[in-house]
Amino acid sequence: MSFQLAVFYAFALILVFAALRVITARNPVHASLFLVLAFVTAAGLWMLLEAEFLAITLVLVYVGAVMVLFLFVVMMLDINIDRIREGYWEYLVPALVVAGTMLAEMTLLLVGRSLRLEGMPAPAAKAETYSNTKELGRLIYTQYVYAFEIASVILLVAIVAAIALTMRRRKDSKYQDPARQVVVRRADRVRIVAMKSEKPAAPAAPASEQAAP
Amino acid sequence: MSLTAADFVPIWPELLLLVMVCVILIADLFLRDDQRNGVYVLSLLTLAACAVVTVVSAGSDVSIVMHGMFVDDPMSDALKVMVYLAVGVMLVYSRTYIEARGMFRGEFYTLVLFATLGMMVMISANHFLSLYLGLELLSLSMYALVALQRDSAESTESAMKYFVLGALASGMLLYGMSMIYGATGSLEIPRVAERIANGQANATILVFGLVFVVAGLGFKFGAVPFHMWVPDVYQGAPTAVALFISTAPKLAAFAFAIRLLVEALGHPSLLVEWQQMLAILAVLSMAIGNITAIAQTNLKRMLAYSTISHMGFLLLGLMSGTVDGYGAAMFYVAVYAFIGLGTFGMIMLLSRKGFEADRIEDFKGLNRRSPWYAFVMLLLMFSLAGVPPTVGFYAKLSVLQAALDAGYIGLTIVAVLLSLVGAFYYLRIVRLMYFDEPTDTAPIVASAGARVLLSVNGLAALVIGIVPGWLMTLCQQAMQASL
């Protein structure tokens, strides 16, 4: 077994373990952290495939940005784990049966007959000067520019949708406007009214007491 | 490798729409609430302009541009014009409805136009990547539209269901596409077809991928057994959005199926495989759709099951595997989209602020309240049921004929029997409208545009039913020139 293969198996095992823990961990924060582990390991696998740009993007974007945001949300929300796990065992059995059957069927169909390593030879090694990042950039802005632009439109839709769904001005919210607080004058808040002093009102007539049964 | 000016000519409608959506998005910022009508007018003008550009540039030639990502053929031109029309009519119908429900905002229009752009990308896709990206553009806009009425728990729930199941469907589709890529080594549709024809592809992996692709397509069409989301989404979504989901995207889904199944995987060795799969989907959809619809009391839910059964019919046309069959299926989906527009338009016509006319009882005694709209609804229901001389009859007939020509006698008989079952619940609404006393006596309020268009929509169901030749010829010629 070559060193590369050993690294691959080590990473693959960690990846599968982390992915399993993502869905089995009880604590959502732990699940998110296992997802980080899964992403970093997957980035390592891509590195083995000499796709260094994708590997770095995965770490930078997913681990660096998305997962941090995710952790924020998970920590901010008060998630009732017991309610989420309600019916877990009830669904687990049919889900396992379905997933197991599908896995078995797919394995029977594909492994050994169609998907053999000999049928898929490794690509020729790239030259020393080959830059994965440069090649990707060249392809994205030439061959795949149409798809790239549509993807950017999808992101625009995501922004519009997120704003449309979450932005609202609540009528009942109380907030302070410092600018208005600063310019306030005494006359705006206090009104001095000149009044004659009055005698206290006479005590209530006893008639109402008698009217009551 | 660089793009030339010739690459941009066929994608003009898409570019125009994209630029205009951005203009509307920014213009909306500067409009006061009482000027919001400008967004509505601008959206309609944009669709009209796109239609003009598409019609002017339409020809019988097929041009593939953008490094094989985009194809402009007669089928795409015809379907795109239908999409503009369906979206435009939907905007007119829903104007009063969304205003009464606080959804009359710029975002509604921009999301609808983004969804339209997604449909156009799907219709003109020549590459698995553009097919998938167009689909995602459409779906994401749809999820947001369903959830737009944020204070309604029902809408939010149905948006969630739609989102989760839609994501699952996209996953299946992508998995299938990746398998096909693995087998053929290309994502470009003509090249995939070429590799399969040359026998360079691994047959087992190809069929394996095909299964997932058909499952993903089934989800998007809402065909049984992938139909679970349809009734919930139709019922939960605001009627304007349910109207949108049930019409224009079906046209795009049809194009999607043609590109993927016929153009990429249409080799006779694979044709047999997906014909069998579609046959099962078609029969199950027609059976479960029509039979479950009988038990519904909510009109939107009933229409959802009716959609499922109509999608079964559409699949029947697709599985015939002949150009005539595809033409008949295209005619069917176009007719279905416009009848669907009318039916949901009627629900919105009878709805008003704080009241949804989405129960079947709400149509009771419509004849007393407004004989004309009762007649329009009668034409629409007859059309959905397939009663001659409405257009629905002709659409069903041509699909059945294509299926018979392809030798599916048993399936044809089943389809006829199941549409007889379907006729029951459509005619029940007609009975309620004409023979029952009205329970709701509020006057019908709608904009003049919606009234006129709805009348035209209903009459078109009758007129095109009497002279269906031109539309049928259009569909057939578009198919023949494109395949």
XYZ file of C-alpha atoms in Angstrom:
696
model
C 0.000 0.000 0.000
C 1.443 3.293 -1.060
C 1.559 6.265 1.258
C -1.107 8.051 -0.784
C -3.506 5.154 -0.458
C -2.943 5.022 3.293
C -3.720 8.709 3.569
C -6.831 8.215 1.474
C -8.161 5.440 3.689
C -7.380 7.351 6.855
C -9.194 10.434 5.578
C -12.085 8.405 4.220
C -12.588 6.668 7.572
C -12.511 9.962 9.471
C -14.932 11.462 6.956
C -17.471 8.662 7.304
C -17.159 8.705 11.082
C -17.620 12.494 11.221
C -20.583 12.403 8.849
C -22.245 9.719 10.986
C -21.674 11.728 14.127
C -23.232 14.805 12.493
C -26.576 13.067 12.394
C -26.242 11.042 15.585
C -24.777 13.610 17.982
C -27.309 14.713 20.581
C -25.945 18.193 21.005
C -26.415 20.434 17.931
C -23.139 22.221 18.657
C -21.291 18.907 18.616
C -23.030 18.034 15.350
C -21.867 21.304 13.797
C -18.319 20.703 14.967
C -18.358 17.215 13.463
C -19.539 18.803 10.231
C -16.460 21.030 10.354
C -14.335 17.903 10.735
C -16.116 16.316 7.779
C -15.452 19.365 5.606
C -11.781 19.559 6.536
C -11.314 15.842 5.819
C -13.118 16.152 2.505
C -10.786 19.034 1.672
C -7.899 16.694 2.400
C -9.336 14.146 -0.040
C -9.591 16.809 -2.729
C -6.005 17.740 -2.047
C -5.078 14.132 -2.857
C -6.867 14.555 -6.187
C -4.668 17.597 -6.882
C -7.706 19.877 -6.774
C -6.078 22.297 -4.400
C -8.291 25.269 -5.259
C -11.476 23.386 -4.386
C -9.879 22.064 -1.215
C -8.912 25.515 -0.030
C -12.288 26.987 -0.997
C -14.041 24.276 0.959
C -12.060 25.149 4.069
C -12.289 28.892 3.590
C -15.931 29.156 2.593
C -17.590 26.283 4.394
C -15.493 25.971 7.500
C -14.489 29.612 7.733
C -17.742 31.322 6.890
C -20.731 29.013 6.657
C -20.003 26.869 9.688
C -19.178 29.841 11.899
C -22.533 31.345 10.975
C -24.130 27.993 11.547
C -22.624 27.694 15.004
C -23.850 31.177 15.814
C -27.383 30.244 14.833
C -27.267 26.963 16.704
C -26.012 28.675 19.840
C -28.476 31.553 19.589
C -31.521 29.392 19.101
C -33.082 27.642 22.015
C -33.396 24.232 20.463
C -35.496 21.749 22.326
C -33.622 18.549 21.582
C -36.275 16.304 23.068
C -38.941 17.687 20.785
C -36.736 17.332 17.731
C -35.958 13.745 18.617
C -39.610 12.934 19.113
C -40.505 9.961 16.966
C -36.833 9.301 16.208
C -37.015 5.603 16.948
C -40.348 5.356 15.219
C -38.869 6.663 11.969
C -35.489 5.005 12.378
C -36.626 1.457 11.637
C -38.434 2.122 8.328
C -35.696 4.563 7.323
C -33.007 1.963 7.995
C -34.951 -0.686 6.079
C -35.386 1.585 3.066
C -31.813 2.870 3.135
C -30.403 -0.616 3.686
C -32.391 -2.083 0.824
C -31.365 0.712 -1.516
C -27.731 0.374 -0.523
C -27.810 -3.384 -1.031
C -29.493 -3.050 -4.408
C -27.069 -0.416 -5.590
C -24.113 -2.453 -4.407
C -25.351 -5.587 -6.165
C -25.929 -3.649 -9.349
C -22.772 -1.652 -9.540
C -19.918 -3.046 -7.524
C -17.743 -5.570 -9.247
C -19.583 -5.485 -12.542
C -19.521 -1.923 -13.761
C -17.521 0.119 -11.336
C -14.119 -1.490 -11.437
C -10.929 0.403 -10.917
C -9.455 -1.039 -14.113
C -12.263 0.566 -16.073
C -11.416 3.981 -14.713
C -7.675 4.547 -15.118
C -6.045 7.372 -13.214
C -5.492 10.517 -15.287
C -1.977 11.281 -16.422
C 0.123 13.253 -13.958
C 0.144 16.991 -14.515
C 3.281 18.971 -15.321
C 5.170 20.755 -12.544
C 3.938 24.147 -13.705
C 0.270 23.096 -13.796
C -1.934 25.326 -11.692
C -5.342 23.999 -10.756
C -6.563 27.465 -9.770
C -5.546 28.996 -13.072
C -7.188 26.226 -15.074
C -10.445 26.550 -13.142
C -10.461 30.305 -13.586
C -9.858 29.940 -17.298
C -12.711 27.448 -17.693
C -15.194 29.354 -15.553
C -14.765 32.552 -17.528
C -14.710 30.952 -20.967
C -16.297 27.544 -21.429
C -18.681 27.768 -18.483
C -19.375 31.497 -18.410
C -23.080 30.977 -19.114
C -23.496 28.546 -16.227
C -21.374 30.781 -14.032
C -23.643 33.756 -14.696
C -26.782 31.734 -13.976
C -25.229 30.628 -10.711
C -24.689 34.278 -9.844
C -28.346 34.999 -10.642
C -29.290 32.178 -8.256
C -27.290 33.910 -5.539
C -29.101 37.147 -6.331
C -32.423 35.315 -5.942
C -31.203 33.982 -2.609
C -30.520 37.546 -1.433
C -33.877 38.840 -2.655
C -35.704 35.892 -1.118
C -33.919 36.178 2.210
C -34.772 39.866 2.451
C -38.337 39.396 1.275
C -38.917 36.677 3.846
C -37.246 38.211 6.874
C -37.248 41.995 6.634
C -40.239 43.652 8.170
C -40.923 46.710 10.220
C -42.652 45.612 13.374
C -45.308 47.997 14.521
C -45.014 46.987 18.160
C -41.245 47.262 18.495
C -39.927 50.039 20.750
C -36.655 51.576 19.711
C -34.694 54.704 20.510
C -33.649 57.288 17.974
C -30.558 59.017 19.430
C -30.830 61.892 16.960
C -34.283 62.753 18.197
C -33.209 62.288 21.793
C -30.414 64.818 21.355
C -32.477 67.556 19.750
C -35.303 67.316 22.252
C -36.065 70.575 24.133
C -37.662 71.121 27.468
C -40.775 72.541 25.832
C -41.342 69.224 23.997
C -41.614 67.189 27.147
C -42.850 69.457 29.928
C -45.802 71.771 29.731
C -46.314 74.254 32.540
C -49.940 74.986 33.050
C -51.089 77.905 35.143
C -54.015 76.854 37.341
C -55.790 78.200 40.341
C -55.454 76.062 43.410
C -58.605 74.081 44.089
C -60.278 72.739 47.155
C -60.463 68.962 47.380
C -63.810 67.651 46.135
C -66.552 67.084 48.705
C -66.891 63.497 50.034
C -69.306 61.335 48.048
C -72.946 61.498 49.045
C -74.127 58.667 51.306
C -77.098 58.151 48.944
C -75.132 55.706 46.836
C -74.448 53.591 49.881
C -78.135 53.299 50.643
C -78.977 52.452 47.050
C -76.835 49.380 47.277
C -78.682 46.348 48.627
C -12.527 29.746 -26.686
C -13.834 33.288 -26.589
C -17.456 34.175 -27.221
C -18.402 36.132 -30.323
C -21.342 38.430 -30.983
C -23.133 35.521 -32.647
C -23.162 33.753 -29.298
C -25.298 36.479 -27.790
C -27.999 36.835 -30.437
C -30.053 33.757 -29.457
C -29.905 34.559 -25.742
C -31.334 38.042 -26.166
C -34.658 37.277 -24.458
C -32.810 35.940 -21.402
C -30.474 38.924 -21.281
C -33.366 41.350 -21.681
C -35.313 39.688 -18.885
C -32.296 39.606 -16.567
C -31.513 43.290 -17.153
C -35.139 44.246 -16.649
C -35.432 42.267 -13.395
C -32.420 44.150 -12.082
C -33.986 47.446 -13.215
C -37.263 46.543 -11.479
C -35.379 45.479 -8.367
C -33.697 48.872 -8.124
C -36.674 50.944 -9.295
C -38.782 49.301 -6.592
C -36.526 50.855 -3.956
C -37.451 54.359 -5.048
C -41.184 53.829 -5.357
C -43.615 54.839 -2.668
C -46.299 52.353 -1.734
C -48.931 54.161 -3.791
C -46.663 54.038 -6.857
C -46.192 50.281 -6.642
C -48.368 49.872 -9.711
C -45.302 50.875 -11.724
C -43.627 47.565 -10.844
C -46.664 45.676 -12.094
C -46.794 47.576 -15.375
C -43.044 47.276 -15.863
C -43.181 43.497 -15.296
C -45.915 43.088 -17.887
C -44.027 45.287 -20.348
C -40.869 43.224 -19.788
C -42.715 40.004 -20.581
C -44.223 41.603 -23.683
C -40.809 42.808 -24.835
C -39.319 39.344 -24.306
C -42.181 37.866 -26.324
C -41.513 40.299 -29.165
C -37.792 39.494 -29.177
C -38.465 35.756 -29.102
C -41.063 35.882 -31.877
C -38.955 38.127 -34.116
C -35.892 35.890 -33.786
C -37.884 32.666 -34.156
C -36.906 30.524 -37.098
C -36.882 26.913 -38.062
C -33.153 26.505 -37.544
C -31.412 25.119 -34.497
C -28.513 27.153 -33.159
C -26.285 26.021 -30.316
C -24.274 28.766 -28.651
C -22.401 29.580 -25.434
C -19.961 26.670 -25.812
C -22.787 24.202 -26.211
C -24.684 25.352 -23.147
C -27.634 26.969 -24.866
C -29.853 25.864 -27.717
C -32.336 27.967 -29.619
C -34.765 25.805 -31.593
C -38.440 26.096 -32.613
C -39.557 24.104 -29.573
C -37.819 26.502 -27.201
C -39.260 29.539 -28.998
C -42.808 28.172 -28.858
C -42.553 27.130 -25.202
C -40.969 30.416 -24.176
C -43.779 32.441 -25.747
C -46.282 30.256 -23.896
C -44.382 30.827 -20.652
C -44.444 34.625 -21.111
C -48.145 34.466 -21.816
C -48.874 32.261 -18.811
C -46.804 34.425 -16.463
C -48.348 37.631 -17.807
C -51.902 36.338 -17.426
C -51.064 35.127 -13.930
C -49.819 38.614 -12.994
C -53.059 40.197 -14.225
C -55.281 37.675 -12.424
C -53.425 37.953 -9.153
C -53.229 41.771 -9.029
C -56.293 42.322 -6.807
C -55.720 39.141 -4.826
C -52.181 39.902 -3.706
C -53.036 43.511 -2.935
C -55.756 42.373 -0.538
C -53.262 40.082 1.221
C -50.369 42.476 1.673
C -48.204 40.681 -0.891
C -48.280 43.528 -3.392
C -44.578 44.227 -3.090
C -41.741 44.521 -5.518
C -40.311 41.193 -4.344
C -43.333 39.282 -5.604
C -42.723 40.555 -9.120
C -38.951 40.165 -9.096
C -39.217 36.604 -7.781
C -41.815 35.737 -10.422
C -39.577 37.152 -13.144
C -36.527 35.321 -11.776
C -38.558 32.120 -11.872
C -39.471 32.941 -15.473
C -35.789 33.353 -16.266
C -35.141 29.951 -14.710
C -37.819 28.402 -16.900
C -36.302 29.994 -19.998
C -32.871 28.627 -19.093
C -34.393 25.161 -18.628
C -36.282 25.335 -21.905
C -33.158 26.330 -23.827
C -30.681 24.094 -22.029
C -28.308 22.025 -24.091
C -26.102 20.925 -21.228
C -26.874 19.122 -17.973
C -25.347 22.048 -16.111
C -27.675 24.648 -17.602
C -30.646 22.291 -17.172
C -29.874 21.907 -13.499
C -29.067 25.566 -12.862
C -32.261 26.683 -14.593
C -34.231 24.255 -12.471
C -32.637 25.547 -9.283
C -33.266 29.163 -10.278
C -36.921 28.293 -10.819
C -37.259 26.228 -7.651
C -35.560 28.712 -5.326
C -37.804 31.525 -6.522
C -40.795 29.228 -6.057
C -39.911 28.277 -2.476
C -39.637 31.957 -1.590
C -42.913 32.784 -3.325
C -44.784 30.072 -1.444
C -43.457 31.413 1.865
C -44.039 35.060 0.948
C -47.207 35.306 3.032
C -45.132 35.063 6.140
C -47.794 35.457 8.773
C -49.682 32.417 7.528
C -48.521 29.254 9.291
C -50.015 27.167 6.495
C -47.914 28.893 3.824
C -44.741 28.531 5.844
C -45.393 24.853 6.433
C -46.061 24.148 2.779
C -42.986 26.147 1.754
C -40.918 24.007 4.121
C -42.321 20.787 2.674
C -41.801 22.046 -0.849
C -38.229 23.033 -0.041
C -37.229 19.754 1.617
C -38.820 17.524 -1.012
C -37.574 19.751 -3.817
C -34.042 19.499 -2.464
C -34.402 15.708 -2.313
C -35.594 15.667 -5.918
C -32.699 17.850 -7.023
C -30.344 15.485 -5.232
C -31.777 12.494 -7.088
C -31.571 14.311 -10.385
C -27.965 15.316 -9.778
C -27.019 11.808 -8.738
C -28.578 10.442 -11.907
C -26.837 13.060 -14.017
C -23.495 12.282 -12.408
C -23.980 8.597 -13.233
C -24.763 9.463 -16.838
C -21.678 11.649 -16.904
C -19.677 8.762 -15.527
C -20.976 6.463 -18.237
C -20.619 8.814 -21.197
C -17.910 11.250 -20.120
C -19.853 14.320 -21.202
C -22.508 16.655 -19.898
C -23.415 18.148 -23.239
C -26.725 16.719 -24.398
C -25.906 16.038 -28.085
C -22.548 14.544 -27.106
C -24.171 12.270 -24.506
C -26.576 11.039 -27.191
C -23.671 10.546 -29.610
C -21.581 8.527 -27.146
C -24.577 6.325 -26.336
C -25.286 5.785 -30.027
C -21.650 4.818 -30.616
C -21.859 2.254 -27.848
C -19.091 3.940 -25.839
C -21.192 4.128 -22.703
C -21.467 1.568 -19.946
C -25.069 0.354 -20.216
C -25.529 -0.665 -16.560
C -24.407 2.683 -15.181
C -26.482 4.462 -17.783
C -29.698 2.692 -16.793
C -28.816 3.171 -13.143
C -28.483 6.913 -13.726
C -31.673 6.908 -15.761
C -33.668 5.556 -12.811
C -32.595 8.473 -10.649
C -33.200 10.986 -13.420
C -36.736 9.682 -13.939
C -37.361 9.786 -10.186
C -36.175 13.405 -10.058
C -38.349 14.270 -13.038
C -41.293 12.536 -11.373
C -40.838 14.780 -8.340
C -40.746 17.892 -10.453
C -43.801 16.864 -12.460
C -45.602 15.752 -9.322
C -46.263 12.263 -10.694
C -47.204 9.380 -8.379
C -45.352 8.018 -6.338
C -43.432 11.299 -6.068
C -46.518 13.457 -5.632
C -46.688 13.931 -1.844
C -45.793 17.609 -1.957
C -48.353 18.677 -4.569
C -51.612 18.800 -2.546
C -50.010 20.378 0.520
C -48.211 23.028 -1.474
C -51.261 23.898 -3.568
C -53.426 24.182 -0.496
C -50.934 26.059 1.633
C -49.559 28.468 -0.935
C -51.360 31.752 -1.607
C -53.706 31.087 -4.541
C -51.712 33.426 -6.785
C -48.588 31.321 -6.188
C -50.466 28.031 -6.516
C -51.677 29.321 -9.869
C -48.104 30.091 -10.832
C -46.777 26.682 -9.746
C -49.458 24.781 -11.611
C -49.044 26.482 -14.972
C -45.825 27.911 -16.414
C -43.370 25.521 -14.658
C -45.209 22.565 -16.212
C -44.227 23.921 -19.622
C -40.619 24.137 -18.469
C -40.801 20.662 -16.935
C -42.017 19.346 -20.260
C -39.018 20.896 -22.024
C -36.803 19.445 -19.283
C -38.161 15.965 -19.921
C -37.751 16.306 -23.681
C -34.154 17.520 -23.385
C -33.155 14.915 -20.845
C -35.078 11.832 -21.892
C -35.570 12.301 -25.616
C -32.568 14.331 -26.717
C -29.931 12.929 -24.357
C -31.224 9.444 -23.523
C -33.469 8.838 -26.515
C -31.397 6.002 -27.990
C -33.691 3.024 -28.722
C -31.887 0.850 -26.143
C -32.703 3.385 -23.401
C -36.063 4.433 -24.821
C -37.466 1.023 -23.925
C -36.223 1.416 -20.376
C -37.754 4.802 -19.656
C -40.944 3.982 -21.512
C -41.628 1.285 -18.930
C -40.847 3.630 -16.049
C -43.051 6.394 -17.449
C -45.856 3.886 -18.057
C -45.912 3.023 -14.357
C -45.770 6.682 -13.332
C -48.519 7.573 -15.822
C -50.963 4.872 -14.738
C -50.384 5.466 -11.026
C -50.716 9.246 -11.436
C -53.948 8.962 -13.386
C -55.401 6.443 -10.940
C -54.422 8.029 -7.627
C -54.899 11.585 -8.902
C -58.400 11.041 -10.207
C -59.656 8.801 -7.419
C -58.301 10.877 -4.527
C -59.618 14.095 -6.076
C -63.182 12.822 -5.594
C -62.806 12.865 -1.814
C -61.573 16.464 -1.593
C -63.649 19.332 -0.242
C -60.966 21.957 -0.739
C -60.942 23.120 -4.336
C -57.216 23.870 -4.373
C -56.489 20.373 -3.074
C -58.842 18.891 -5.616
C -57.071 20.808 -8.374
C -53.760 19.510 -7.038
C -54.902 15.917 -7.464
C -56.325 16.856 -10.822
C -52.874 18.205 -11.765
C -51.351 14.879 -10.755
C -53.757 13.027 -13.038
C -53.091 15.440 -15.905
C -49.363 14.944 -15.479
C -50.060 11.224 -15.849
C -51.716 11.960 -19.166
C -48.763 14.091 -20.212
C -46.363 11.240 -19.397
C -48.546 8.973 -21.514
C -47.866 11.254 -24.477
C -44.146 11.358 -23.722
C -43.811 7.595 -23.417
C -45.244 6.963 -26.864
C -41.693 7.599 -28.073
C -42.728 9.140 -31.407
C -42.405 12.721 -32.625
C -46.191 12.858 -32.993
C -46.535 11.739 -29.392
C -44.173 14.453 -28.175
C -46.145 16.997 -30.209
C -49.385 15.756 -28.644
C -47.811 15.958 -25.183
C -46.686 19.523 -25.878
C -50.211 20.429 -26.992
C -51.569 18.785 -23.846
C -49.267 20.646 -21.476
C -49.966 23.980 -23.199
C -53.723 23.435 -22.994
C -53.484 22.241 -19.403
C -51.448 25.311 -18.409
C -54.026 27.715 -19.810
C -57.032 25.911 -18.388
C -55.217 25.842 -15.035
C -54.745 29.601 -15.296
C -58.480 30.042 -15.776
C -59.529 27.756 -12.907
C -57.239 29.342 -10.343
C -58.218 32.725 -11.808
C -61.822 31.897 -10.906
C -60.849 31.101 -7.302
C -59.116 34.461 -7.058
C -62.068 36.199 -8.682
C -64.404 34.900 -5.986
C -61.919 35.574 -3.170
C -61.716 38.904 -1.454
C -59.965 40.461 1.508
C -60.122 38.022 4.395
C -61.982 35.373 2.402
C -60.601 32.530 0.310
C -63.021 30.932 -2.115
C -61.060 27.694 -1.993
C -63.785 25.346 -0.809
C -65.941 23.609 -3.342
C -69.085 24.950 -1.594
C -67.970 28.490 -2.369
C -68.956 27.861 -5.957
C -72.521 26.957 -4.994
C -75.114 28.833 -6.992
C -72.576 30.850 -8.944
C -75.100 30.963 -11.767
C -77.420 33.115 -9.629
C -74.633 35.483 -8.697
C -73.086 35.837 -12.110
C -74.299 33.718 -15.030
C -71.369 34.750 -17.182
C -68.624 33.591 -14.793
C -70.577 30.418 -14.107
C -70.475 29.795 -17.851
C -66.737 30.529 -17.988
C -66.145 28.087 -15.130
C -68.357 25.553 -16.899
C -66.190 25.775 -20.003
C -63.026 25.391 -17.915
C -64.382 22.389 -16.010
C -65.609 20.735 -19.218
C -62.168 21.318 -20.644
C -60.428 19.694 -17.666
C -62.847 16.776 -17.836
C -62.312 16.455 -21.580
C -65.887 17.028 -22.717
C -66.236 17.876 -26.417
C -66.174 20.417 -28.004
C -63.831 22.041 -25.488
C -60.097 21.977 -26.046
C -59.482 19.477 -23.260
C -61.219 16.821 -25.319
C -58.964 17.368 -28.284
C -55.855 17.377 -26.092
C -56.801 14.060 -24.498
C -57.756 12.617 -27.871
C -54.424 13.444 -29.485
C -52.442 11.968 -26.591
C -54.556 8.801 -26.654
C -54.109 8.563 -30.407
C -50.333 8.812 -30.041
C -50.380 6.115 -27.359
C -52.542 3.878 -29.578
C -50.233 4.405 -32.559
C -47.313 3.349 -30.385
C -49.209 0.150 -29.579
C -50.204 0.769 -25.977
C -53.783 -0.470 -26.263
C -54.176 -1.552 -22.645
C -52.794 1.707 -21.308
C -55.113 3.697 -23.554
C -58.159 1.875 -22.219
C -57.025 2.457 -18.633
C -56.464 6.155 -19.386
C -59.941 6.545 -20.874
C -61.576 4.807 -17.910
C -59.673 6.914 -15.410
C -60.566 10.153 -17.146
C -64.188 9.079 -16.894
C -63.659 8.827 -13.137
C -62.116 12.291 -13.289
C -65.123 13.724 -15.103
C -67.192 13.060 -11.972
C -65.555 15.637 -9.760
C -65.302 18.297 -12.440
C -68.983 17.928 -13.264
C -69.847 18.039 -9.567
C -68.659 21.651 -9.516
C -70.825 22.399 -12.547
C -73.802 20.896 -10.706
C -73.106 22.998 -7.596
C -72.876 26.144 -9.704
C -76.119 25.617 -11.585
C -78.429 23.652 -9.307
C -77.635 24.810 -5.778
C -78.561 27.909 -3.846
C -75.718 30.360 -3.258
C -74.372 30.503 0.309
C -72.080 33.440 -0.372
C -73.799 36.475 -1.818
C -71.024 39.063 -1.802
C -70.634 40.929 -5.101
C -67.735 39.844 -7.309
C -64.961 42.413 -7.378
C -62.052 42.250 -9.805
C -60.000 44.524 -11.966
C -61.237 45.113 -15.506
C -58.136 43.413 -16.900
C -58.770 40.241 -14.907
C -62.447 40.168 -15.940
C -61.674 40.525 -19.638
C -58.776 38.048 -19.582
C -60.760 35.485 -17.624
C -63.587 35.703 -20.145
C -61.116 35.355 -23.005
C -59.493 32.428 -21.206
C -62.799 30.601 -20.847
C -63.889 31.301 -24.398
C -60.494 30.216 -25.724
C -61.126 26.796 -24.157
C -64.167 26.546 -26.410
C -62.829 28.243 -29.550
C -59.496 26.383 -29.643
C -61.483 23.219 -28.982
C -63.472 23.838 -32.166
C -60.453 24.885 -34.260
C -57.476 23.152 -32.617
C -55.587 22.700 -35.877
C -53.267 25.698 -35.758
C -52.002 25.058 -32.217
C -51.559 21.362 -32.938
C -49.643 22.154 -36.129
C -47.478 24.610 -34.200
C -46.613 21.967 -31.591
C -45.995 19.245 -34.157
C -43.823 21.457 -36.346
C -41.842 22.708 -33.360
C -41.152 19.113 -32.343
C -40.256 17.954 -35.837
C -37.870 20.853 -36.389
C -36.219 20.454 -32.989
C -35.646 16.730 -32.674
